[in-house]
Amino acid sequence: MPSECDRLRELSESHEWTDRFIVATKPDIPEECACELLTKLSRDESEGVRSGVAMNPTIPKECACNILDRLSKDDWWHVRWKVANNPNIPDECACEILDDLSKDEDSNVRWGVSGNKNIPEECACDISDRLKGEFPGVVRRNPSFFIC
């Protein structure tokens, strides 16, 4: 009988993007194959699948920075928006990723950063200063910016 990782690997190879999306958004991928599968799917040809990885709240910490950094530079604005809204960007890379996204060419992505409630203190005020003119209400209500 195939293991759950084997079944998820098979789905991640499917020609149907919806099958790959199911794996990309699965919150309880077994630890032994989560980084492998999510790293692979973060490079998927489908924007929908990459977006699914970007919004997955349980990307293992050991691969989250690499995956979310790559996706924060995606050509498709919706993938970058999903990264900006991910509440579980590890502290080790959150400032770099969210600071870069706060300068994104797409206002939807910048708006996503302005609403992220898990911006680390060390970069919150710089991001707040950058976004408060464009999104004053969101910035004013975001607890991440209360220290500013």
CSV table of N, CA and C in Angstrom, one decimal:
chain,number,residue,atom,x,y,z
A,1,MET,N,0.8,-1.2,0.0
A,1,MET,CA,0.0,0.0,0.0
A,1,MET,C,0.9,1.3,0.0
A,2,PRO,N,0.6,2.2,-0.9
A,2,PRO,CA,1.5,3.4,-1.0
A,2,PRO,C,1.3,4.3,0.2
A,3,SER,N,2.4,4.9,0.6
A,3,SER,CA,2.4,5.9,1.7
A,3,SER,C,1.6,7.2,1.3
A,4,GLU,N,1.3,8.0,2.3
A,4,GLU,CA,0.7,9.3,2.0
A,4,GLU,C,1.6,10.1,1.1
A,5,CYS,N,2.9,10.1,1.4
A,5,CYS,CA,3.9,10.8,0.6
A,5,CYS,C,3.8,10.3,-0.8
A,6,ASP,N,3.8,9.0,-1.0
A,6,ASP,CA,3.7,8.5,-2.4
A,6,ASP,C,2.5,9.0,-3.1
A,7,ARG,N,1.3,9.0,-2.4
A,7,ARG,CA,0.1,9.4,-3.0
A,7,ARG,C,0.2,10.9,-3.4
A,8,LEU,N,0.7,11.7,-2.5
A,8,LEU,CA,0.9,13.1,-2.7
A,8,LEU,C,1.9,13.4,-3.9
A,9,ARG,N,2.9,12.6,-4.0
A,9,ARG,CA,3.9,12.8,-5.1
A,9,ARG,C,3.2,12.5,-6.4
A,10,GLU,N,2.3,11.5,-6.4
A,10,GLU,CA,1.6,11.1,-7.6
A,10,GLU,C,0.7,12.3,-8.0
A,11,LEU,N,-0.1,12.8,-7.0
A,11,LEU,CA,-0.9,14.0,-7.3
A,11,LEU,C,-0.1,15.2,-7.8
A,12,SER,N,1.1,15.4,-7.3
A,12,SER,CA,1.9,16.5,-7.6
A,12,SER,C,2.4,16.4,-9.0
A,13,GLU,N,2.4,15.2,-9.6
A,13,GLU,CA,2.8,15.0,-11.0
A,13,GLU,C,1.6,15.0,-12.0
A,14,SER,N,0.4,15.2,-11.5
A,14,SER,CA,-0.7,15.1,-12.4
A,14,SER,C,-0.7,16.2,-13.4
A,15,HIS,N,-1.3,15.9,-14.6
A,15,HIS,CA,-1.5,16.9,-15.6
A,15,HIS,C,-2.6,17.9,-15.3
A,16,GLU,N,-3.4,17.6,-14.3
A,16,GLU,CA,-4.5,18.4,-13.9
A,16,GLU,C,-4.0,19.4,-12.8
A,17,TRP,N,-4.0,20.7,-13.1
A,17,TRP,CA,-3.5,21.7,-12.1
A,17,TRP,C,-4.3,21.6,-10.8
A,18,THR,N,-5.6,21.2,-10.9
A,18,THR,CA,-6.4,21.2,-9.7
A,18,THR,C,-5.8,20.1,-8.7
A,19,ASP,N,-5.3,19.0,-9.3
A,19,ASP,CA,-4.7,17.9,-8.4
A,19,ASP,C,-3.5,18.5,-7.7
A,20,ARG,N,-2.7,19.2,-8.5
A,20,ARG,CA,-1.4,19.8,-7.9
A,20,ARG,C,-1.8,20.8,-6.9
A,21,PHE,N,-2.9,21.6,-7.1
A,21,PHE,CA,-3.3,22.6,-6.2
A,21,PHE,C,-3.7,22.0,-4.9
A,22,ILE,N,-4.4,20.9,-4.9
A,22,ILE,CA,-4.8,20.2,-3.7
A,22,ILE,C,-3.5,19.9,-2.8
A,23,VAL,N,-2.5,19.4,-3.4
A,23,VAL,CA,-1.2,19.2,-2.7
A,23,VAL,C,-0.6,20.5,-2.2
A,24,ALA,N,-0.6,21.5,-3.0
A,24,ALA,CA,0.0,22.8,-2.7
A,24,ALA,C,-0.7,23.5,-1.5
A,25,THR,N,-2.0,23.2,-1.3
A,25,THR,CA,-2.7,23.9,-0.2
A,25,THR,C,-2.9,23.0,1.0
A,26,LYS,N,-2.5,21.8,0.9
A,26,LYS,CA,-2.8,20.8,2.0
A,26,LYS,C,-2.0,21.2,3.2
A,27,PRO,N,-2.7,21.5,4.3
A,27,PRO,CA,-2.1,22.0,5.5
A,27,PRO,C,-1.4,20.9,6.4
A,28,ASP,N,-1.5,19.6,6.0
A,28,ASP,CA,-0.9,18.6,6.9
A,28,ASP,C,-0.2,17.6,6.0
A,29,ILE,N,0.7,18.1,5.1
A,29,ILE,CA,1.6,17.3,4.4
A,29,ILE,C,2.6,16.6,5.4
A,30,PRO,N,2.8,15.3,5.3
A,30,PRO,CA,3.7,14.7,6.2
A,30,PRO,C,5.1,15.4,6.2
A,31,GLU,N,5.7,15.5,7.3
A,31,GLU,CA,6.9,16.2,7.5
A,31,GLU,C,8.0,15.7,6.6
A,32,GLU,N,8.0,14.3,6.4
A,32,GLU,CA,9.1,13.7,5.6
A,32,GLU,C,9.1,14.1,4.1
A,33,CYS,N,8.0,14.6,3.6
A,33,CYS,CA,8.0,15.0,2.2
A,33,CYS,C,7.5,16.4,1.9
A,34,ALA,N,7.1,17.2,2.9
A,34,ALA,CA,6.5,18.5,2.8
A,34,ALA,C,7.5,19.4,2.0
A,35,CYS,N,8.7,19.6,2.4
A,35,CYS,CA,9.6,20.5,1.7
A,35,CYS,C,9.9,20.1,0.3
A,36,GLU,N,10.0,18.8,0.1
A,36,GLU,CA,10.2,18.3,-1.3
A,36,GLU,C,9.1,18.7,-2.2
A,37,LEU,N,7.9,18.4,-1.7
A,37,LEU,CA,6.7,18.6,-2.6
A,37,LEU,C,6.4,20.1,-2.8
A,38,LEU,N,6.5,20.9,-1.7
A,38,LEU,CA,6.2,22.3,-1.8
A,38,LEU,C,7.2,23.1,-2.6
A,39,THR,N,8.5,22.7,-2.4
A,39,THR,CA,9.5,23.3,-3.2
A,39,THR,C,9.3,23.0,-4.7
A,40,LYS,N,9.0,21.8,-5.0
A,40,LYS,CA,8.7,21.4,-6.4
A,40,LYS,C,7.5,22.2,-6.9
A,41,LEU,N,6.4,22.3,-6.2
A,41,LEU,CA,5.2,22.9,-6.6
A,41,LEU,C,5.3,24.5,-6.7
A,42,SER,N,6.3,25.0,-5.9
A,42,SER,CA,6.5,26.5,-6.0
A,42,SER,C,7.1,26.9,-7.3
A,43,ARG,N,7.6,25.9,-8.1
A,43,ARG,CA,8.1,26.1,-9.4
A,43,ARG,C,7.2,25.6,-10.5
A,44,ASP,N,5.9,25.3,-10.2
A,44,ASP,CA,5.0,24.8,-11.1
A,44,ASP,C,4.6,25.7,-12.2
A,45,GLU,N,4.3,25.2,-13.4
A,45,GLU,CA,3.9,26.0,-14.5
A,45,GLU,C,2.6,26.8,-14.3
A,46,SER,N,1.7,26.3,-13.4
A,46,SER,CA,0.4,26.9,-13.2
A,46,SER,C,0.5,28.0,-12.1
A,47,GLU,N,0.1,29.2,-12.4
A,47,GLU,CA,0.1,30.3,-11.4
A,47,GLU,C,-0.8,29.9,-10.2
A,48,GLY,N,-1.9,29.2,-10.5
A,48,GLY,CA,-2.8,28.7,-9.4
A,48,GLY,C,-2.1,27.8,-8.4
A,49,VAL,N,-1.3,26.9,-8.9
A,49,VAL,CA,-0.6,26.0,-8.0
A,49,VAL,C,0.5,26.8,-7.2
A,50,ARG,N,1.2,27.7,-7.9
A,50,ARG,CA,2.2,28.5,-7.1
A,50,ARG,C,1.5,29.4,-6.1
A,51,SER,N,0.3,29.9,-6.4
A,51,SER,CA,-0.5,30.7,-5.5
A,51,SER,C,-0.9,29.8,-4.3
A,52,GLY,N,-1.2,28.6,-4.6
A,52,GLY,CA,-1.6,27.7,-3.5
A,52,GLY,C,-0.5,27.4,-2.5
A,53,VAL,N,0.7,27.3,-3.0
A,53,VAL,CA,1.9,27.1,-2.2
A,53,VAL,C,2.1,28.4,-1.3
A,54,ALA,N,2.0,29.5,-2.0
A,54,ALA,CA,2.2,30.8,-1.3
A,54,ALA,C,1.3,31.1,-0.2
A,55,MET,N,0.1,30.5,-0.2
A,55,MET,CA,-0.9,30.7,0.8
A,55,MET,C,-1.0,29.6,1.8
A,56,ASN,N,-0.1,28.6,1.6
A,56,ASN,CA,-0.1,27.4,2.6
A,56,ASN,C,0.4,27.9,3.9
A,57,PRO,N,-0.3,27.8,5.0
A,57,PRO,CA,0.1,28.4,6.2
A,57,PRO,C,1.1,27.4,7.0
A,58,THR,N,1.3,26.2,6.5
A,58,THR,CA,2.1,25.2,7.2
A,58,THR,C,3.3,24.8,6.4
A,59,ILE,N,3.9,25.7,5.6
A,59,ILE,CA,5.2,25.4,5.0
A,59,ILE,C,6.2,25.2,6.1
A,60,PRO,N,6.9,24.0,6.0
A,60,PRO,CA,7.9,23.8,7.1
A,60,PRO,C,8.9,24.9,7.2
A,61,LYS,N,9.3,25.2,8.4
A,61,LYS,CA,10.2,26.3,8.6
A,61,LYS,C,11.5,26.2,7.9
A,62,GLU,N,12.0,24.9,7.8
A,62,GLU,CA,13.3,24.7,7.1
A,62,GLU,C,13.4,25.0,5.7
A,63,CYS,N,12.2,25.1,5.0
A,63,CYS,CA,12.2,25.4,3.6
A,63,CYS,C,11.3,26.7,3.3
A,64,ALA,N,10.7,27.2,4.3
A,64,ALA,CA,9.7,28.3,4.0
A,64,ALA,C,10.4,29.6,3.5
A,65,CYS,N,11.5,29.9,4.0
A,65,CYS,CA,12.2,31.2,3.5
A,65,CYS,C,12.6,31.1,2.0
A,66,ASN,N,13.1,29.9,1.6
A,66,ASN,CA,13.5,29.7,0.2
A,66,ASN,C,12.3,29.7,-0.7
A,67,ILE,N,11.2,29.0,-0.3
A,67,ILE,CA,10.0,29.0,-1.1
A,67,ILE,C,9.3,30.3,-1.2
A,68,LEU,N,9.1,31.0,0.0
A,68,LEU,CA,8.4,32.2,0.0
A,68,LEU,C,9.2,33.4,-0.7
A,69,ASP,N,10.5,33.3,-0.5
A,69,ASP,CA,11.3,34.3,-1.2
A,69,ASP,C,11.2,34.2,-2.8
A,70,ARG,N,11.3,32.9,-3.2
A,70,ARG,CA,11.1,32.7,-4.7
A,70,ARG,C,9.7,33.2,-5.1
A,71,LEU,N,8.7,32.8,-4.4
A,71,LEU,CA,7.3,33.2,-4.8
A,71,LEU,C,7.1,34.7,-4.7
A,72,SER,N,7.8,35.4,-3.8
A,72,SER,CA,7.6,36.8,-3.7
A,72,SER,C,8.2,37.6,-4.9
A,73,LYS,N,8.9,36.9,-5.7
A,73,LYS,CA,9.4,37.5,-7.0
A,73,LYS,C,8.7,36.9,-8.2
A,74,ASP,N,7.6,36.2,-8.0
A,74,ASP,CA,6.9,35.6,-9.1
A,74,ASP,C,6.4,36.6,-10.1
A,75,ASP,N,6.3,36.3,-11.3
A,75,ASP,CA,5.8,37.2,-12.4
A,75,ASP,C,4.3,37.5,-12.2
A,76,TRP,N,3.6,36.6,-11.6
A,76,TRP,CA,2.1,36.8,-11.4
A,76,TRP,C,1.8,37.5,-10.1
A,77,TRP,N,1.2,38.7,-10.2
A,77,TRP,CA,0.9,39.5,-9.0
A,77,TRP,C,0.1,38.7,-7.9
A,78,HIS,N,-0.8,37.9,-8.3
A,78,HIS,CA,-1.6,37.2,-7.4
A,78,HIS,C,-0.8,36.2,-6.5
A,79,VAL,N,0.3,35.6,-7.0
A,79,VAL,CA,1.2,34.8,-6.2
A,79,VAL,C,1.9,35.7,-5.2
A,80,ARG,N,2.4,36.8,-5.6
A,80,ARG,CA,3.1,37.8,-4.7
A,80,ARG,C,2.1,38.3,-3.6
A,81,TRP,N,0.8,38.5,-4.0
A,81,TRP,CA,-0.2,38.9,-3.1
A,81,TRP,C,-0.4,37.9,-2.0
A,82,LYS,N,-0.4,36.6,-2.4
A,82,LYS,CA,-0.6,35.5,-1.5
A,82,LYS,C,0.6,35.4,-0.5
A,83,VAL,N,1.8,35.7,-1.0
A,83,VAL,CA,2.9,35.7,-0.1
A,83,VAL,C,2.8,36.9,0.9
A,84,ALA,N,2.4,38.0,0.4
A,84,ALA,CA,2.2,39.2,1.3
A,84,ALA,C,1.2,39.0,2.4
A,85,ASN,N,0.2,38.1,2.1
A,85,ASN,CA,-0.8,37.8,3.1
A,85,ASN,C,-0.6,36.6,3.9
A,86,ASN,N,0.5,35.9,3.7
A,86,ASN,CA,0.8,34.7,4.4
A,86,ASN,C,1.2,35.1,5.9
A,87,PRO,N,0.4,34.6,6.9
A,87,PRO,CA,0.7,35.0,8.2
A,87,PRO,C,1.9,34.3,8.9
A,88,ASN,N,2.5,33.3,8.2
A,88,ASN,CA,3.5,32.5,8.8
A,88,ASN,C,4.8,32.6,8.1
A,89,ILE,N,5.2,33.7,7.6
A,89,ILE,CA,6.5,33.9,7.0
A,89,ILE,C,7.5,33.9,8.2
A,90,PRO,N,8.5,33.0,8.2
A,90,PRO,CA,9.4,32.9,9.3
A,90,PRO,C,10.1,34.3,9.6
A,91,ASP,N,10.3,34.5,10.8
A,91,ASP,CA,11.0,35.8,11.2
A,91,ASP,C,12.3,36.0,10.5
A,92,GLU,N,13.1,34.9,10.3
A,92,GLU,CA,14.4,35.0,9.6
A,92,GLU,C,14.3,35.7,8.3
A,93,CYS,N,13.2,35.6,7.6
A,93,CYS,CA,13.2,36.2,6.3
A,93,CYS,C,12.0,37.2,6.1
A,94,ALA,N,11.2,37.4,7.1
A,94,ALA,CA,9.9,38.2,7.0
A,94,ALA,C,10.2,39.6,6.6
A,95,CYS,N,11.2,40.2,7.2
A,95,CYS,CA,11.5,41.6,7.0
A,95,CYS,C,12.0,41.8,5.5
A,96,GLU,N,12.9,41.0,5.1
A,96,GLU,CA,13.3,41.1,3.7
A,96,GLU,C,12.2,40.9,2.7
A,97,ILE,N,11.4,39.9,2.9
A,97,ILE,CA,10.4,39.6,1.9
A,97,ILE,C,9.3,40.6,1.9
A,98,LEU,N,8.8,41.0,3.1
A,98,LEU,CA,7.7,42.0,3.2
A,98,LEU,C,8.2,43.4,2.9
A,99,ASP,N,9.4,43.7,3.2
A,99,ASP,CA,9.9,45.0,2.7
A,99,ASP,C,10.0,45.1,1.2
A,100,ASP,N,10.5,44.1,0.6
A,100,ASP,CA,10.5,44.1,-0.9
A,100,ASP,C,9.1,44.1,-1.5
A,101,LEU,N,8.1,43.4,-0.9
A,101,LEU,CA,6.8,43.4,-1.4
A,101,LEU,C,6.1,44.7,-1.1
A,102,SER,N,6.5,45.4,-0.1
A,102,SER,CA,5.9,46.8,0.2
A,102,SER,C,6.3,47.8,-0.9
A,103,LYS,N,7.3,47.4,-1.7
A,103,LYS,CA,7.7,48.3,-2.8
A,103,LYS,C,7.2,47.7,-4.2
A,104,ASP,N,6.4,46.7,-4.2
A,104,ASP,CA,6.0,46.0,-5.4
A,104,ASP,C,5.3,47.0,-6.3
A,105,GLU,N,5.4,46.7,-7.6
A,105,GLU,CA,4.8,47.5,-8.7
A,105,GLU,C,3.2,47.4,-8.6
A,106,ASP,N,2.7,46.4,-8.1
A,106,ASP,CA,1.3,46.2,-8.0
A,106,ASP,C,0.7,46.6,-6.7
A,107,SER,N,-0.3,47.5,-6.8
A,107,SER,CA,-0.9,48.0,-5.5
A,107,SER,C,-1.6,46.9,-4.7
A,108,ASN,N,-2.1,45.9,-5.4
A,108,ASN,CA,-2.7,44.8,-4.6
A,108,ASN,C,-1.7,44.1,-3.7
A,109,VAL,N,-0.5,43.9,-4.2
A,109,VAL,CA,0.5,43.3,-3.4
A,109,VAL,C,0.9,44.2,-2.2
A,110,ARG,N,1.1,45.5,-2.5
A,110,ARG,CA,1.4,46.5,-1.4
A,110,ARG,C,0.3,46.5,-0.4
A,111,TRP,N,-1.0,46.4,-0.8
A,111,TRP,CA,-2.2,46.4,0.1
A,111,TRP,C,-2.1,45.2,0.9
A,112,GLY,N,-1.7,44.0,0.3
A,112,GLY,CA,-1.6,42.8,1.1
A,112,GLY,C,-0.6,42.9,2.2
A,113,VAL,N,0.6,43.5,2.0
A,113,VAL,CA,1.6,43.8,3.0
A,113,VAL,C,1.0,44.7,4.1
A,114,SER,N,0.3,45.7,3.7
A,114,SER,CA,-0.3,46.6,4.7
A,114,SER,C,-1.2,46.0,5.7
A,115,GLY,N,-1.8,44.9,5.3
A,115,GLY,CA,-2.7,44.1,6.2
A,115,GLY,C,-2.1,42.9,6.9
A,116,ASN,N,-0.9,42.6,6.6
A,116,ASN,CA,-0.2,41.5,7.3
A,116,ASN,C,0.0,41.8,8.7
A,117,LYS,N,-0.6,41.0,9.6
A,117,LYS,CA,-0.6,41.3,11.0
A,117,LYS,C,0.6,40.7,11.7
A,118,ASN,N,1.6,40.1,11.0
A,118,ASN,CA,2.7,39.5,11.6
A,118,ASN,C,4.0,40.0,11.0
A,119,ILE,N,4.1,41.3,10.9
A,119,ILE,CA,5.3,42.0,10.4
A,119,ILE,C,6.2,42.2,11.6
A,120,PRO,N,7.4,41.7,11.6
A,120,PRO,CA,8.3,41.9,12.7
A,120,PRO,C,8.6,43.3,13.1
A,121,GLU,N,8.8,43.6,14.4
A,121,GLU,CA,9.0,44.9,14.9
A,121,GLU,C,10.1,45.6,14.2
A,122,GLU,N,11.2,44.9,13.9
A,122,GLU,CA,12.4,45.6,13.4
A,122,GLU,C,12.2,46.2,12.0
A,123,CYS,N,11.2,45.8,11.3
A,123,CYS,CA,10.9,46.5,10.0
A,123,CYS,C,9.6,47.1,9.9
A,124,ALA,N,8.7,47.0,10.9
A,124,ALA,CA,7.3,47.4,10.9
A,124,ALA,C,7.2,48.9,10.6
A,125,CYS,N,8.1,49.7,11.2
A,125,CYS,CA,7.9,51.2,11.0
A,125,CYS,C,8.3,51.6,9.6
A,126,ASP,N,9.4,51.0,9.1
A,126,ASP,CA,9.8,51.4,7.7
A,126,ASP,C,8.7,51.0,6.7
A,127,ILE,N,8.1,49.9,6.9
A,127,ILE,CA,7.0,49.4,6.0
A,127,ILE,C,5.8,50.3,6.2
A,128,SER,N,5.5,50.6,7.5
A,128,SER,CA,4.3,51.5,7.8
A,128,SER,C,4.5,52.9,7.1
A,129,ASP,N,5.7,53.5,7.3
A,129,ASP,CA,6.0,54.8,6.7
A,129,ASP,C,5.8,54.7,5.1
A,130,ARG,N,6.2,53.6,4.5
A,130,ARG,CA,6.1,53.5,3.1
A,130,ARG,C,4.6,53.3,2.6
A,131,LEU,N,3.8,52.7,3.4
A,131,LEU,CA,2.4,52.3,3.0
A,131,LEU,C,1.3,53.2,3.6
A,132,LYS,N,1.6,54.0,4.6
A,132,LYS,CA,0.5,54.7,5.3
A,132,LYS,C,-0.1,55.8,4.4
A,133,GLY,N,0.6,56.3,3.5
A,133,GLY,CA,0.0,57.3,2.6
A,133,GLY,C,-1.0,56.7,1.6
A,134,GLU,N,-0.7,55.5,1.2
A,134,GLU,CA,-1.5,54.8,0.2
A,134,GLU,C,-2.7,54.0,0.8
A,135,PHE,N,-2.4,53.5,2.0
A,135,PHE,CA,-3.5,52.7,2.6
A,135,PHE,C,-3.6,53.1,4.1
A,136,PRO,N,-4.0,54.3,4.4
A,136,PRO,CA,-4.0,54.8,5.7
A,136,PRO,C,-4.9,54.1,6.7
A,137,GLY,N,-6.1,53.7,6.3
A,137,GLY,CA,-7.0,53.0,7.2
A,137,GLY,C,-6.5,51.6,7.6
A,138,VAL,N,-5.9,50.9,6.6
A,138,VAL,CA,-5.4,49.5,6.9
A,138,VAL,C,-4.2,49.6,7.8
A,139,VAL,N,-3.3,50.5,7.5
A,139,VAL,CA,-2.1,50.7,8.3
A,139,VAL,C,-2.5,51.1,9.7
A,140,ARG,N,-3.4,52.0,9.8
A,140,ARG,CA,-3.8,52.5,11.2
A,140,ARG,C,-4.4,51.3,12.0
A,141,ARG,N,-5.1,50.4,11.4
A,141,ARG,CA,-5.8,49.3,12.2
A,141,ARG,C,-4.9,48.1,12.3
A,142,ASN,N,-3.7,48.0,11.7
A,142,ASN,CA,-2.9,46.8,11.7
A,142,ASN,C,-2.1,46.8,13.0
A,143,PRO,N,-2.2,45.8,13.9
A,143,PRO,CA,-1.5,45.8,15.1
A,143,PRO,C,0.0,45.7,14.9
A,144,SER,N,0.5,45.3,13.8
A,144,SER,CA,1.9,45.2,13.5
A,144,SER,C,2.5,46.6,13.5
A,145,PHE,N,1.7,47.6,13.2
A,145,PHE,CA,2.2,49.0,13.1
A,145,PHE,C,1.9,49.8,14.4
A,146,PHE,N,1.3,49.3,15.4
A,146,PHE,CA,1.0,50.0,16.6
A,146,PHE,C,2.2,50.6,17.3
A,147,ILE,N,3.4,50.0,17.1
A,147,ILE,CA,4.6,50.5,17.7
A,147,ILE,C,5.2,51.7,17.1
A,148,CYS,N,4.7,52.0,15.9
A,148,CYS,CA,5.3,53.1,15.1
A,148,CYS,C,4.7,54.5,15.5
